[in-house]
JSON list of N, CA, C and O in Angstrom, two decimals:
[
{"chain": "A", "resi": 1, "resn": "MET", "atom": "N", "xyz": [96.43, 120.02, 148.98]},
{"chain": "A", "resi": 1, "resn": "MET", "atom": "CA", "xyz": [96.70, 119.03, 150.02]},
{"chain": "A", "resi": 1, "resn": "MET", "atom": "C", "xyz": [97.86, 118.15, 149.54]},
{"chain": "A", "resi": 1, "resn": "MET", "atom": "O", "xyz": [97.83, 117.63, 148.44]},
{"chain": "A", "resi": 2, "resn": "ASN", "atom": "N", "xyz": [98.88, 118.00, 150.38]},
{"chain": "A", "resi": 2, "resn": "ASN", "atom": "CA", "xyz": [100.00, 117.16, 149.99]},
{"chain": "A", "resi": 2, "resn": "ASN", "atom": "C", "xyz": [99.70, 115.68, 150.27]},
{"chain": "A", "resi": 2, "resn": "ASN", "atom": "O", "xyz": [98.70, 115.35, 150.90]},
{"chain": "A", "resi": 3, "resn": "LYS", "atom": "N", "xyz": [100.56, 114.80, 149.77]},
{"chain": "A", "resi": 3, "resn": "LYS", "atom": "CA", "xyz": [100.32, 113.36, 149.89]},
{"chain": "A", "resi": 3, "resn": "LYS", "atom": "C", "xyz": [100.24, 112.89, 151.33]},
{"chain": "A", "resi": 3, "resn": "LYS", "atom": "O", "xyz": [99.41, 112.04, 151.66]},
{"chain": "A", "resi": 4, "resn": "MET", "atom": "N", "xyz": [101.10, 113.41, 152.19]},
{"chain": "A", "resi": 4, "resn": "MET", "atom": "CA", "xyz": [101.09, 112.96, 153.59]},
{"chain": "A", "resi": 4, "resn": "MET", "atom": "C", "xyz": [99.76, 113.33, 154.26]},
{"chain": "A", "resi": 4, "resn": "MET", "atom": "O", "xyz": [99.20, 112.52, 154.99]},
{"chain": "A", "resi": 5, "resn": "ASP", "atom": "N", "xyz": [99.26, 114.53, 154.00]},
{"chain": "A", "resi": 5, "resn": "ASP", "atom": "CA", "xyz": [97.97, 114.93, 154.59]},
{"chain": "A", "resi": 5, "resn": "ASP", "atom": "C", "xyz": [96.86, 114.02, 154.09]},
{"chain": "A", "resi": 5, "resn": "ASP", "atom": "O", "xyz": [95.98, 113.61, 154.84]},
{"chain": "A", "resi": 6, "resn": "TYR", "atom": "N", "xyz": [96.88, 113.71, 152.81]},
{"chain": "A", "resi": 6, "resn": "TYR", "atom": "CA", "xyz": [95.86, 112.82, 152.24]},
{"chain": "A", "resi": 6, "resn": "TYR", "atom": "C", "xyz": [95.96, 111.42, 152.85]},
{"chain": "A", "resi": 6, "resn": "TYR", "atom": "O", "xyz": [94.96, 110.82, 153.23]},
{"chain": "A", "resi": 7, "resn": "ASN", "atom": "N", "xyz": [97.19, 110.90, 152.97]},
{"chain": "A", "resi": 7, "resn": "ASN", "atom": "CA", "xyz": [97.38, 109.56, 153.53]},
{"chain": "A", "resi": 7, "resn": "ASN", "atom": "C", "xyz": [97.01, 109.48, 155.01]},
{"chain": "A", "resi": 7, "resn": "ASN", "atom": "O", "xyz": [96.61, 108.42, 155.49]},
{"chain": "A", "resi": 8, "resn": "LYS", "atom": "N", "xyz": [97.10, 110.59, 155.72]},
{"chain": "A", "resi": 8, "resn": "LYS", "atom": "CA", "xyz": [96.74, 110.59, 157.14]},
{"chain": "A", "resi": 8, "resn": "LYS", "atom": "C", "xyz": [95.26, 110.28, 157.36]},
{"chain": "A", "resi": 8, "resn": "LYS", "atom": "O", "xyz": [94.87, 109.86, 158.44]},
{"chain": "A", "resi": 9, "resn": "LYS", "atom": "N", "xyz": [94.45, 110.45, 156.33]},
{"chain": "A", "resi": 9, "resn": "LYS", "atom": "CA", "xyz": [93.03, 110.07, 156.42]},
{"chain": "A", "resi": 9, "resn": "LYS", "atom": "C", "xyz": [92.87, 108.57, 156.62]},
{"chain": "A", "resi": 9, "resn": "LYS", "atom": "O", "xyz": [91.83, 108.11, 157.05]},
{"chain": "A", "resi": 10, "resn": "MET", "atom": "N", "xyz": [93.91, 107.80, 156.30]},
{"chain": "A", "resi": 10, "resn": "MET", "atom": "CA", "xyz": [93.86, 106.34, 156.43]},
{"chain": "A", "resi": 10, "resn": "MET", "atom": "C", "xyz": [94.16, 105.86, 157.84]},
{"chain": "A", "resi": 10, "resn": "MET", "atom": "O", "xyz": [93.91, 104.69, 158.16]},
{"chain": "A", "resi": 11, "resn": "ILE", "atom": "N", "xyz": [94.68, 106.71, 158.70]},
{"chain": "A", "resi": 11, "resn": "ILE", "atom": "CA", "xyz": [95.03, 106.30, 160.06]},
{"chain": "A", "resi": 11, "resn": "ILE", "atom": "C", "xyz": [93.79, 105.76, 160.76]},
{"chain": "A", "resi": 11, "resn": "ILE", "atom": "O", "xyz": [92.73, 106.39, 160.76]},
{"chain": "A", "resi": 12, "resn": "GLY", "atom": "N", "xyz": [93.93, 104.58, 161.33]},
{"chain": "A", "resi": 12, "resn": "GLY", "atom": "CA", "xyz": [92.83, 103.92, 162.03]},
{"chain": "A", "resi": 12, "resn": "GLY", "atom": "C", "xyz": [92.00, 103.00, 161.14]},
{"chain": "A", "resi": 12, "resn": "GLY", "atom": "O", "xyz": [91.17, 102.24, 161.64]},
{"chain": "A", "resi": 13, "resn": "LYS", "atom": "N", "xyz": [92.21, 103.05, 159.83]},
{"chain": "A", "resi": 13, "resn": "LYS", "atom": "CA", "xyz": [91.44, 102.22, 158.90]},
{"chain": "A", "resi": 13, "resn": "LYS", "atom": "C", "xyz": [92.02, 100.82, 158.79]},
{"chain": "A", "resi": 13, "resn": "LYS", "atom": "O", "xyz": [93.22, 100.61, 158.89]},
{"chain": "A", "resi": 14, "resn": "LYS", "atom": "N", "xyz": [91.13, 99.86, 158.58]},
{"chain": "A", "resi": 14, "resn": "LYS", "atom": "CA", "xyz": [91.53, 98.47, 158.35]},
{"chain": "A", "resi": 14, "resn": "LYS", "atom": "C", "xyz": [91.95, 98.32, 156.89]},
{"chain": "A", "resi": 14, "resn": "LYS", "atom": "O", "xyz": [91.26, 98.81, 156.00]},
{"chain": "A", "resi": 15, "resn": "VAL", "atom": "N", "xyz": [93.09, 97.67, 156.66]},
{"chain": "A", "resi": 15, "resn": "VAL", "atom": "CA", "xyz": [93.60, 97.49, 155.30]},
{"chain": "A", "resi": 15, "resn": "VAL", "atom": "C", "xyz": [94.08, 96.06, 155.09]},
{"chain": "A", "resi": 15, "resn": "VAL", "atom": "O", "xyz": [94.40, 95.34, 156.04]},
{"chain": "A", "resi": 16, "resn": "SER", "atom": "N", "xyz": [94.14, 95.67, 153.84]},
{"chain": "A", "resi": 16, "resn": "SER", "atom": "CA", "xyz": [94.72, 94.40, 153.44]},
{"chain": "A", "resi": 16, "resn": "SER", "atom": "C", "xyz": [96.09, 94.72, 152.84]},
{"chain": "A", "resi": 16, "resn": "SER", "atom": "O", "xyz": [96.19, 95.58, 151.96]},
{"chain": "A", "resi": 17, "resn": "VAL", "atom": "N", "xyz": [97.13, 94.06, 153.33]},
{"chain": "A", "resi": 17, "resn": "VAL", "atom": "CA", "xyz": [98.49, 94.29, 152.86]},
{"chain": "A", "resi": 17, "resn": "VAL", "atom": "C", "xyz": [98.87, 93.11, 151.97]},
{"chain": "A", "resi": 17, "resn": "VAL", "atom": "O", "xyz": [98.83, 91.96, 152.39]},
{"chain": "A", "resi": 18, "resn": "HIS", "atom": "N", "xyz": [99.23, 93.40, 150.72]},
{"chain": "A", "resi": 18, "resn": "HIS", "atom": "CA", "xyz": [99.59, 92.37, 149.75]},
{"chain": "A", "resi": 18, "resn": "HIS", "atom": "C", "xyz": [101.10, 92.37, 149.55]},
{"chain": "A", "resi": 18, "resn": "HIS", "atom": "O", "xyz": [101.65, 93.32, 148.99]},
{"chain": "A", "resi": 19, "resn": "GLU", "atom": "N", "xyz": [101.74, 91.31, 150.01]},
{"chain": "A", "resi": 19, "resn": "GLU", "atom": "CA", "xyz": [103.19, 91.18, 149.89]},
{"chain": "A", "resi": 19, "resn": "GLU", "atom": "C", "xyz": [103.53, 90.29, 148.69]},
{"chain": "A", "resi": 19, "resn": "GLU", "atom": "O", "xyz": [102.64, 89.81, 147.99]},
{"chain": "A", "resi": 20, "resn": "ALA", "atom": "N", "xyz": [104.80, 90.05, 148.48]},
{"chain": "A", "resi": 20, "resn": "ALA", "atom": "CA", "xyz": [105.26, 89.22, 147.36]},
{"chain": "A", "resi": 20, "resn": "ALA", "atom": "C", "xyz": [104.76, 87.79, 147.49]},
{"chain": "A", "resi": 20, "resn": "ALA", "atom": "O", "xyz": [104.45, 87.31, 148.58]},
{"chain": "A", "resi": 21, "resn": "HIS", "atom": "N", "xyz": [104.67, 87.11, 146.37]},
{"chain": "A", "resi": 21, "resn": "HIS", "atom": "CA", "xyz": [104.30, 85.69, 146.30]},
{"chain": "A", "resi": 21, "resn": "HIS", "atom": "C", "xyz": [102.90, 85.40, 146.81]},
{"chain": "A", "resi": 21, "resn": "HIS", "atom": "O", "xyz": [102.64, 84.34, 147.37]},
{"chain": "A", "resi": 22, "resn": "GLY", "atom": "N", "xyz": [101.98, 86.36, 146.67]},
{"chain": "A", "resi": 22, "resn": "GLY", "atom": "CA", "xyz": [100.59, 86.14, 147.03]},
{"chain": "A", "resi": 22, "resn": "GLY", "atom": "C", "xyz": [100.29, 86.14, 148.51]},
{"chain": "A", "resi": 22, "resn": "GLY", "atom": "O", "xyz": [99.20, 85.76, 148.92]},
{"chain": "A", "resi": 23, "resn": "ILE", "atom": "N", "xyz": [101.23, 86.54, 149.33]},
{"chain": "A", "resi": 23, "resn": "ILE", "atom": "CA", "xyz": [101.00, 86.60, 150.78]},
{"chain": "A", "resi": 23, "resn": "ILE", "atom": "C", "xyz": [100.28, 87.90, 151.11]},
{"chain": "A", "resi": 23, "resn": "ILE", "atom": "O", "xyz": [100.67, 88.97, 150.64]},
{"chain": "A", "resi": 24, "resn": "PHE", "atom": "N", "xyz": [99.20, 87.81, 151.89]},
{"chain": "A", "resi": 24, "resn": "PHE", "atom": "CA", "xyz": [98.54, 89.02, 152.34]},
{"chain": "A", "resi": 24, "resn": "PHE", "atom": "C", "xyz": [98.04, 88.85, 153.76]},
{"chain": "A", "resi": 24, "resn": "PHE", "atom": "O", "xyz": [97.87, 87.74, 154.24]},
{"chain": "A", "resi": 25, "resn": "TRP", "atom": "N", "xyz": [97.84, 89.96, 154.42]},
{"chain": "A", "resi": 25, "resn": "TRP", "atom": "CA", "xyz": [97.34, 89.97, 155.79]},
{"chain": "A", "resi": 25, "resn": "TRP", "atom": "C", "xyz": [96.52, 91.24, 156.03]},
{"chain": "A", "resi": 25, "resn": "TRP", "atom": "O", "xyz": [96.61, 92.19, 155.27]},
{"chain": "A", "resi": 26, "resn": "ILE", "atom": "N", "xyz": [95.70, 91.20, 157.06]},
{"chain": "A", "resi": 26, "resn": "ILE", "atom": "CA", "xyz": [94.85, 92.32, 157.41]},
{"chain": "A", "resi": 26, "resn": "ILE", "atom": "C", "xyz": [95.45, 93.05, 158.61]},
{"chain": "A", "resi": 26, "resn": "ILE", "atom": "O", "xyz": [95.88, 92.42, 159.57]},
{"chain": "A", "resi": 27, "resn": "GLY", "atom": "N", "xyz": [95.52, 94.36, 158.52]},
{"chain": "A", "resi": 27, "resn": "GLY", "atom": "CA", "xyz": [96.05, 95.16, 159.62]},
{"chain": "A", "resi": 27, "resn": "GLY", "atom": "C", "xyz": [95.34, 96.49, 159.71]},
{"chain": "A", "resi": 27, "resn": "GLY", "atom": "O", "xyz": [94.36, 96.73, 159.02]},
{"chain": "A", "resi": 28, "resn": "ARG", "atom": "N", "xyz": [95.85, 97.36, 160.57]},
{"chain": "A", "resi": 28, "resn": "ARG", "atom": "CA", "xyz": [95.26, 98.67, 160.76]},
{"chain": "A", "resi": 28, "resn": "ARG", "atom": "C", "xyz": [96.36, 99.72, 160.64]},
{"chain": "A", "resi": 28, "resn": "ARG", "atom": "O", "xyz": [97.44, 99.57, 161.20]},
{"chain": "A", "resi": 29, "resn": "VAL", "atom": "N", "xyz": [96.07, 100.78, 159.87]},
{"chain": "A", "resi": 29, "resn": "VAL", "atom": "CA", "xyz": [97.05, 101.86, 159.67]},
{"chain": "A", "resi": 29, "resn": "VAL", "atom": "C", "xyz": [97.22, 102.62, 160.98]},
{"chain": "A", "resi": 29, "resn": "VAL", "atom": "O", "xyz": [96.25, 103.12, 161.55]},
{"chain": "A", "resi": 30, "resn": "MET", "atom": "N", "xyz": [98.46, 102.68, 161.45]},
{"chain": "A", "resi": 30, "resn": "MET", "atom": "CA", "xyz": [98.76, 103.35, 162.71]},
{"chain": "A", "resi": 30, "resn": "MET", "atom": "C", "xyz": [99.32, 104.76, 162.51]},
{"chain": "A", "resi": 30, "resn": "MET", "atom": "O", "xyz": [99.05, 105.64, 163.30]},
{"chain": "A", "resi": 31, "resn": "ASP", "atom": "N", "xyz": [100.10, 104.94, 161.42]},
{"chain": "A", "resi": 31, "resn": "ASP", "atom": "CA", "xyz": [100.73, 106.24, 161.19]},
{"chain": "A", "resi": 31, "resn": "ASP", "atom": "C", "xyz": [101.20, 106.33, 159.74]},
{"chain": "A", "resi": 31, "resn": "ASP", "atom": "O", "xyz": [101.30, 105.33, 159.05]},
{"chain": "A", "resi": 32, "resn": "VAL", "atom": "N", "xyz": [101.49, 107.56, 159.31]},
{"chain": "A", "resi": 32, "resn": "VAL", "atom": "CA", "xyz": [102.05, 107.82, 157.99]},
{"chain": "A", "resi": 32, "resn": "VAL", "atom": "C", "xyz": [103.51, 108.17, 158.19]},
{"chain": "A", "resi": 32, "resn": "VAL", "atom": "O", "xyz": [103.83, 109.09, 158.96]},
{"chain": "A", "resi": 33, "resn": "ILE", "atom": "N", "xyz": [104.39, 107.43, 157.54]},
{"chain": "A", "resi": 33, "resn": "ILE", "atom": "CA", "xyz": [105.84, 107.65, 157.70]},
{"chain": "A", "resi": 33, "resn": "ILE", "atom": "C", "xyz": [106.33, 108.73, 156.74]},
{"chain": "A", "resi": 33, "resn": "ILE", "atom": "O", "xyz": [107.05, 109.64, 157.13]},
{"chain": "A", "resi": 34, "resn": "ASP", "atom": "N", "xyz": [105.95, 108.62, 155.48]},
{"chain": "A", "resi": 34, "resn": "ASP", "atom": "CA", "xyz": [106.29, 109.62, 154.47]},
{"chain": "A", "resi": 34, "resn": "ASP", "atom": "C", "xyz": [105.27, 109.52, 153.34]},
{"chain": "A", "resi": 34, "resn": "ASP", "atom": "O", "xyz": [104.23, 108.89, 153.52]},
{"chain": "A", "resi": 35, "resn": "ASP", "atom": "N", "xyz": [105.55, 110.13, 152.21]},
{"chain": "A", "resi": 35, "resn": "ASP", "atom": "CA", "xyz": [104.58, 110.14, 151.11]},
{"chain": "A", "resi": 35, "resn": "ASP", "atom": "C", "xyz": [104.21, 108.76, 150.60]},
{"chain": "A", "resi": 35, "resn": "ASP", "atom": "O", "xyz": [103.15, 108.58, 150.01]},
{"chain": "A", "resi": 36, "resn": "TYR", "atom": "N", "xyz": [105.08, 107.78, 150.79]},
{"chain": "A", "resi": 36, "resn": "TYR", "atom": "CA", "xyz": [104.88, 106.47, 150.17]},
{"chain": "A", "resi": 36, "resn": "TYR", "atom": "C", "xyz": [104.85, 105.29, 151.14]},
{"chain": "A", "resi": 36, "resn": "TYR", "atom": "O", "xyz": [104.72, 104.16, 150.70]},
{"chain": "A", "resi": 37, "resn": "ASN", "atom": "N", "xyz": [104.98, 105.53, 152.44]},
{"chain": "A", "resi": 37, "resn": "ASN", "atom": "CA", "xyz": [105.04, 104.44, 153.41]},
{"chain": "A", "resi": 37, "resn": "ASN", "atom": "C", "xyz": [104.13, 104.68, 154.60]},
{"chain": "A", "resi": 37, "resn": "ASN", "atom": "O", "xyz": [104.02, 105.82, 155.08]},
{"chain": "A", "resi": 38, "resn": "LEU", "atom": "N", "xyz": [103.51, 103.59, 155.05]},
{"chain": "A", "resi": 38, "resn": "LEU", "atom": "CA", "xyz": [102.62, 103.63, 156.20]},
{"chain": "A", "resi": 38, "resn": "LEU", "atom": "C", "xyz": [103.13, 102.68, 157.27]},
{"chain": "A", "resi": 38, "resn": "LEU", "atom": "O", "xyz": [103.78, 101.68, 156.96]},
{"chain": "A", "resi": 39, "resn": "SER", "atom": "N", "xyz": [102.79, 102.96, 158.50]},
{"chain": "A", "resi": 39, "resn": "SER", "atom": "CA", "xyz": [103.04, 102.04, 159.60]},
{"chain": "A", "resi": 39, "resn": "SER", "atom": "C", "xyz": [101.73, 101.30, 159.85]},
{"chain": "A", "resi": 39, "resn": "SER", "atom": "O", "xyz": [100.71, 101.92, 160.12]},
{"chain": "A", "resi": 40, "resn": "VAL", "atom": "N", "xyz": [101.76, 99.96, 159.69]},
{"chain": "A", "resi": 40, "resn": "VAL", "atom": "CA", "xyz": [100.55, 99.15, 159.79]},
{"chain": "A", "resi": 40, "resn": "VAL", "atom": "C", "xyz": [100.74, 98.09, 160.86]},
{"chain": "A", "resi": 40, "resn": "VAL", "atom": "O", "xyz": [101.76, 97.40, 160.89]},
{"chain": "A", "resi": 41, "resn": "SER", "atom": "N", "xyz": [99.75, 97.98, 161.76]},
{"chain": "A", "resi": 41, "resn": "SER", "atom": "CA", "xyz": [99.82, 96.96, 162.81]},
{"chain": "A", "resi": 41, "resn": "SER", "atom": "C", "xyz": [99.45, 95.61, 162.21]},
{"chain": "A", "resi": 41, "resn": "SER", "atom": "O", "xyz": [98.50, 95.49, 161.46]},
{"chain": "A", "resi": 42, "resn": "LYS", "atom": "N", "xyz": [100.25, 94.59, 162.56]},
{"chain": "A", "resi": 42, "resn": "LYS", "atom": "CA", "xyz": [100.01, 93.23, 162.09]},
{"chain": "A", "resi": 42, "resn": "LYS", "atom": "C", "xyz": [99.10, 92.50, 163.08]},
{"chain": "A", "resi": 42, "resn": "LYS", "atom": "O", "xyz": [98.93, 92.95, 164.22]},
{"chain": "A", "resi": 43, "resn": "PRO", "atom": "N", "xyz": [98.52, 91.37, 162.66]},
{"chain": "A", "resi": 43, "resn": "PRO", "atom": "CA", "xyz": [97.67, 90.61, 163.57]},
{"chain": "A", "resi": 43, "resn": "PRO", "atom": "C", "xyz": [98.37, 90.17, 164.86]},
{"chain": "A", "resi": 43, "resn": "PRO", "atom": "O", "xyz": [97.72, 90.01, 165.89]},
{"chain": "A", "resi": 44, "resn": "ASP", "atom": "N", "xyz": [99.70, 89.99, 164.82]},
{"chain": "A", "resi": 44, "resn": "ASP", "atom": "CA", "xyz": [100.43, 89.56, 166.01]},
{"chain": "A", "resi": 44, "resn": "ASP", "atom": "C", "xyz": [100.77, 90.72, 166.95]},
{"chain": "A", "resi": 44, "resn": "ASP", "atom": "O", "xyz": [101.43, 90.55, 167.96]},
{"chain": "A", "resi": 45, "resn": "GLY", "atom": "N", "xyz": [100.30, 91.94, 166.58]},
{"chain": "A", "resi": 45, "resn": "GLY", "atom": "CA", "xyz": [100.53, 93.10, 167.44]},
{"chain": "A", "resi": 45, "resn": "GLY", "atom": "C", "xyz": [101.76, 93.91, 167.08]},
{"chain": "A", "resi": 45, "resn": "GLY", "atom": "O", "xyz": [101.92, 95.03, 167.56]},
{"chain": "A", "resi": 46, "resn": "LYS", "atom": "N", "xyz": [102.62, 93.38, 166.24]},
{"chain": "A", "resi": 46, "resn": "LYS", "atom": "CA", "xyz": [103.81, 94.11, 165.81]},
{"chain": "A", "resi": 46, "resn": "LYS", "atom": "C", "xyz": [103.42, 95.11, 164.73]},
{"chain": "A", "resi": 46, "resn": "LYS", "atom": "O", "xyz": [102.37, 94.99, 164.11]},
{"chain": "A", "resi": 47, "resn": "THR", "atom": "N", "xyz": [104.28, 96.09, 164.51]},
{"chain": "A", "resi": 47, "resn": "THR", "atom": "CA", "xyz": [104.04, 97.11, 163.50]},
{"chain": "A", "resi": 47, "resn": "THR", "atom": "C", "xyz": [105.04, 96.95, 162.36]},
{"chain": "A", "resi": 47, "resn": "THR", "atom": "O", "xyz": [106.21, 96.68, 162.61]},
{"chain": "A", "resi": 48, "resn": "SER", "atom": "N", "xyz": [104.56, 97.12, 161.13]},
{"chain": "A", "resi": 48, "resn": "SER", "atom": "CA", "xyz": [105.40, 96.96, 159.96]},
{"chain": "A", "resi": 48, "resn": "SER", "atom": "C", "xyz": [105.30, 98.19, 159.07]},
{"chain": "A", "resi": 48, "resn": "SER", "atom": "O", "xyz": [104.24, 98.80, 158.97]},
{"chain": "A", "resi": 49, "resn": "THR", "atom": "N", "xyz": [106.41, 98.56, 158.43]},
{"chain": "A", "resi": 49, "resn": "THR", "atom": "CA", "xyz": [106.41, 99.64, 157.45]},
{"chain": "A", "resi": 49, "resn": "THR", "atom": "C", "xyz": [106.01, 99.05, 156.11]},
{"chain": "A", "resi": 49, "resn": "THR", "atom": "O", "xyz": [106.60, 98.08, 155.65]},
{"chain": "A", "resi": 50, "resn": "VAL", "atom": "N", "xyz": [104.99, 99.65, 155.49]},
{"chain": "A", "resi": 50, "resn": "VAL", "atom": "CA", "xyz": [104.41, 99.09, 154.27]},
{"chain": "A", "resi": 50, "resn": "VAL", "atom": "C", "xyz": [104.28, 100.19, 153.22]},
{"chain": "A", "resi": 50, "resn": "VAL", "atom": "O", "xyz": [103.88, 101.32, 153.54]},
{"chain": "A", "resi": 51, "resn": "SER", "atom": "N", "xyz": [104.59, 99.87, 151.98]},
{"chain": "A", "resi": 51, "resn": "SER", "atom": "CA", "xyz": [104.41, 100.80, 150.88]},
{"chain": "A", "resi": 51, "resn": "SER", "atom": "C", "xyz": [102.92, 101.01, 150.62]},
{"chain": "A", "resi": 51, "resn": "SER", "atom": "O", "xyz": [102.13, 100.06, 150.69]},
{"chain": "A", "resi": 52, "resn": "ILE", "atom": "N", "xyz": [102.52, 102.23, 150.29]},
{"chain": "A", "resi": 52, "resn": "ILE", "atom": "CA", "xyz": [101.11, 102.48, 150.00]},
{"chain": "A", "resi": 52, "resn": "ILE", "atom": "C", "xyz": [100.65, 101.69, 148.78]},
{"chain": "A", "resi": 52, "resn": "ILE", "atom": "O", "xyz": [99.46, 101.45, 148.62]},
{"chain": "A", "resi": 53, "resn": "TYR", "atom": "N", "xyz": [101.58, 101.27, 147.94]},
{"chain": "A", "resi": 53, "resn": "TYR", "atom": "CA", "xyz": [101.22, 100.51, 146.74]},
{"chain": "A", "resi": 53, "resn": "TYR", "atom": "C", "xyz": [100.87, 99.05, 147.08]},
{"chain": "A", "resi": 53, "resn": "TYR", "atom": "O", "xyz": [100.31, 98.35, 146.24]},
{"chain": "A", "resi": 54, "resn": "ASP", "atom": "N", "xyz": [101.18, 98.60, 148.28]},
{"chain": "A", "resi": 54, "resn": "ASP", "atom": "CA", "xyz": [100.87, 97.24, 148.72]},
{"chain": "A", "resi": 54, "resn": "ASP", "atom": "C", "xyz": [99.63, 97.18, 149.61]},
{"chain": "A", "resi": 54, "resn": "ASP", "atom": "O", "xyz": [99.31, 96.13, 150.15]},
{"chain": "A", "resi": 55, "resn": "VAL", "atom": "N", "xyz": [98.94, 98.30, 149.76]},
{"chain": "A", "resi": 55, "resn": "VAL", "atom": "CA", "xyz": [97.80, 98.38, 150.68]},
{"chain": "A", "resi": 55, "resn": "VAL", "atom": "C", "xyz": [96.49, 98.52, 149.89]},
{"chain": "A", "resi": 55, "resn": "VAL", "atom": "O", "xyz": [96.42, 99.27, 148.92]},
{"chain": "A", "resi": 56, "resn": "ARG", "atom": "N", "xyz": [95.48, 97.77, 150.33]},
{"chain": "A", "resi": 56, "resn": "ARG", "atom": "CA", "xyz": [94.13, 97.87, 149.76]},
{"chain": "A", "resi": 56, "resn": "ARG", "atom": "C", "xyz": [93.16, 98.10, 150.91]},
{"chain": "A", "resi": 56, "resn": "ARG", "atom": "O", "xyz": [93.33, 97.54, 151.99]},
{"chain": "A", "resi": 57, "resn": "SER", "atom": "N", "xyz": [92.14, 98.89, 150.68]},
{"chain": "A", "resi": 57, "resn": "SER", "atom": "CA", "xyz": [91.18, 99.15, 151.76]},
{"chain": "A", "resi": 57, "resn": "SER", "atom": "C", "xyz": [90.31, 97.91, 151.98]},
{"chain": "A", "resi": 57, "resn": "SER", "atom": "O", "xyz": [90.10, 97.11, 151.08]},
{"chain": "A", "resi": 58, "resn": "VAL", "atom": "N", "xyz": [89.83, 97.77, 153.21]},
{"chain": "A", "resi": 58, "resn": "VAL", "atom": "CA", "xyz": [88.96, 96.68, 153.59]},
{"chain": "A", "resi": 58, "resn": "VAL", "atom": "C", "xyz": [87.70, 97.30, 154.18]},
{"chain": "A", "resi": 58, "resn": "VAL", "atom": "O", "xyz": [87.77, 98.17, 155.05]},
{"chain": "A", "resi": 59, "resn": "ALA", "atom": "N", "xyz": [86.53, 96.85, 153.72]},
{"chain": "A", "resi": 59, "resn": "ALA", "atom": "CA", "xyz": [85.27, 97.36, 154.26]},
{"chain": "A", "resi": 59, "resn": "ALA", "atom": "C", "xyz": [85.11, 96.92, 155.69]},
{"chain": "A", "resi": 59, "resn": "ALA", "atom": "O", "xyz": [85.33, 95.75, 156.03]},
{"chain": "A", "resi": 60, "resn": "ASP", "atom": "N", "xyz": [84.77, 97.84, 156.56]},
{"chain": "A", "resi": 60, "resn": "ASP", "atom": "CA", "xyz": [84.48, 97.48, 157.94]},
{"chain": "A", "resi": 60, "resn": "ASP", "atom": "C", "xyz": [83.20, 96.67, 158.00]},
{"chain": "A", "resi": 60, "resn": "ASP", "atom": "O", "xyz": [82.29, 96.85, 157.20]},
{"chain": "A", "resi": 61, "resn": "GLU", "atom": "N", "xyz": [83.12, 95.77, 158.97]},
{"chain": "A", "resi": 61, "resn": "GLU", "atom": "CA", "xyz": [81.95, 94.91, 159.12]},
{"chain": "A", "resi": 61, "resn": "GLU", "atom": "C", "xyz": [80.68, 95.73, 159.28]},
{"chain": "A", "resi": 61, "resn": "GLU", "atom": "O", "xyz": [79.63, 95.37, 158.77]},
{"chain": "A", "resi": 62, "resn": "GLU", "atom": "N", "xyz": [80.77, 96.87, 159.97]},
{"chain": "A", "resi": 62, "resn": "GLU", "atom": "CA", "xyz": [79.60, 97.71, 160.19]},
{"chain": "A", "resi": 62, "resn": "GLU", "atom": "C", "xyz": [79.05, 98.24, 158.87]},
{"chain": "A", "resi": 62, "resn": "GLU", "atom": "O", "xyz": [77.85, 98.30, 158.66]},
{"chain": "A", "resi": 63, "resn": "LYS", "atom": "N", "xyz": [79.92, 98.63, 157.94]},
{"chain": "A", "resi": 63, "resn": "LYS", "atom": "CA", "xyz": [79.48, 99.14, 156.65]},
{"chain": "A", "resi": 63, "resn": "LYS", "atom": "C", "xyz": [78.86, 98.02, 155.81]},
{"chain": "A", "resi": 63, "resn": "LYS", "atom": "O", "xyz": [77.92, 98.25, 155.08]},
{"chain": "A", "resi": 64, "resn": "VAL", "atom": "N", "xyz": [79.39, 96.80, 155.92]},
{"chain": "A", "resi": 64, "resn": "VAL", "atom": "CA", "xyz": [78.90, 95.68, 155.14]},
{"chain": "A", "resi": 64, "resn": "VAL", "atom": "C", "xyz": [77.50, 95.31, 155.59]},
{"chain": "A", "resi": 64, "resn": "VAL", "atom": "O", "xyz": [76.64, 94.95, 154.79]},
{"chain": "A", "resi": 65, "resn": "LYS", "atom": "N", "xyz": [77.20, 95.40, 156.89]},
{"chain": "A", "resi": 65, "resn": "LYS", "atom": "CA", "xyz": [75.91, 95.02, 157.42]},
{"chain": "A", "resi": 65, "resn": "LYS", "atom": "C", "xyz": [74.77, 95.93, 156.99]},
{"chain": "A", "resi": 65, "resn": "LYS", "atom": "O", "xyz": [73.64, 95.54, 156.92]},
{"chain": "A", "resi": 66, "resn": "LYS", "atom": "N", "xyz": [75.09, 97.20, 156.66]},
{"chain": "A", "resi": 66, "resn": "LYS", "atom": "CA", "xyz": [74.05, 98.18, 156.32]},
{"chain": "A", "resi": 66, "resn": "LYS", "atom": "C", "xyz": [73.44, 97.92, 154.98]},
{"chain": "A", "resi": 66, "resn": "LYS", "atom": "O", "xyz": [73.74, 97.38, 154.09]}
]
C-alpha cells in the first residue's frame, strides 16, 4: 500500500492541526493532495493545505462516550 492510499483512510476524520508558534485548530480531512499534504476544512468553512506532520488525530465524541 502506498502512502496516498494509506492517507486516504483519514478522509472524513476529525484532526487537530498544529501550526507554528503554538497555534492549533480542529478540522476535518477532506482530501489527500499527495504523499505529504492533506486538504483540511477549517472551522470557518475554508479549506487549507496541511502537512501530514502537522496533523494529530482527535477522538470523536462518540468514541469517548463509550
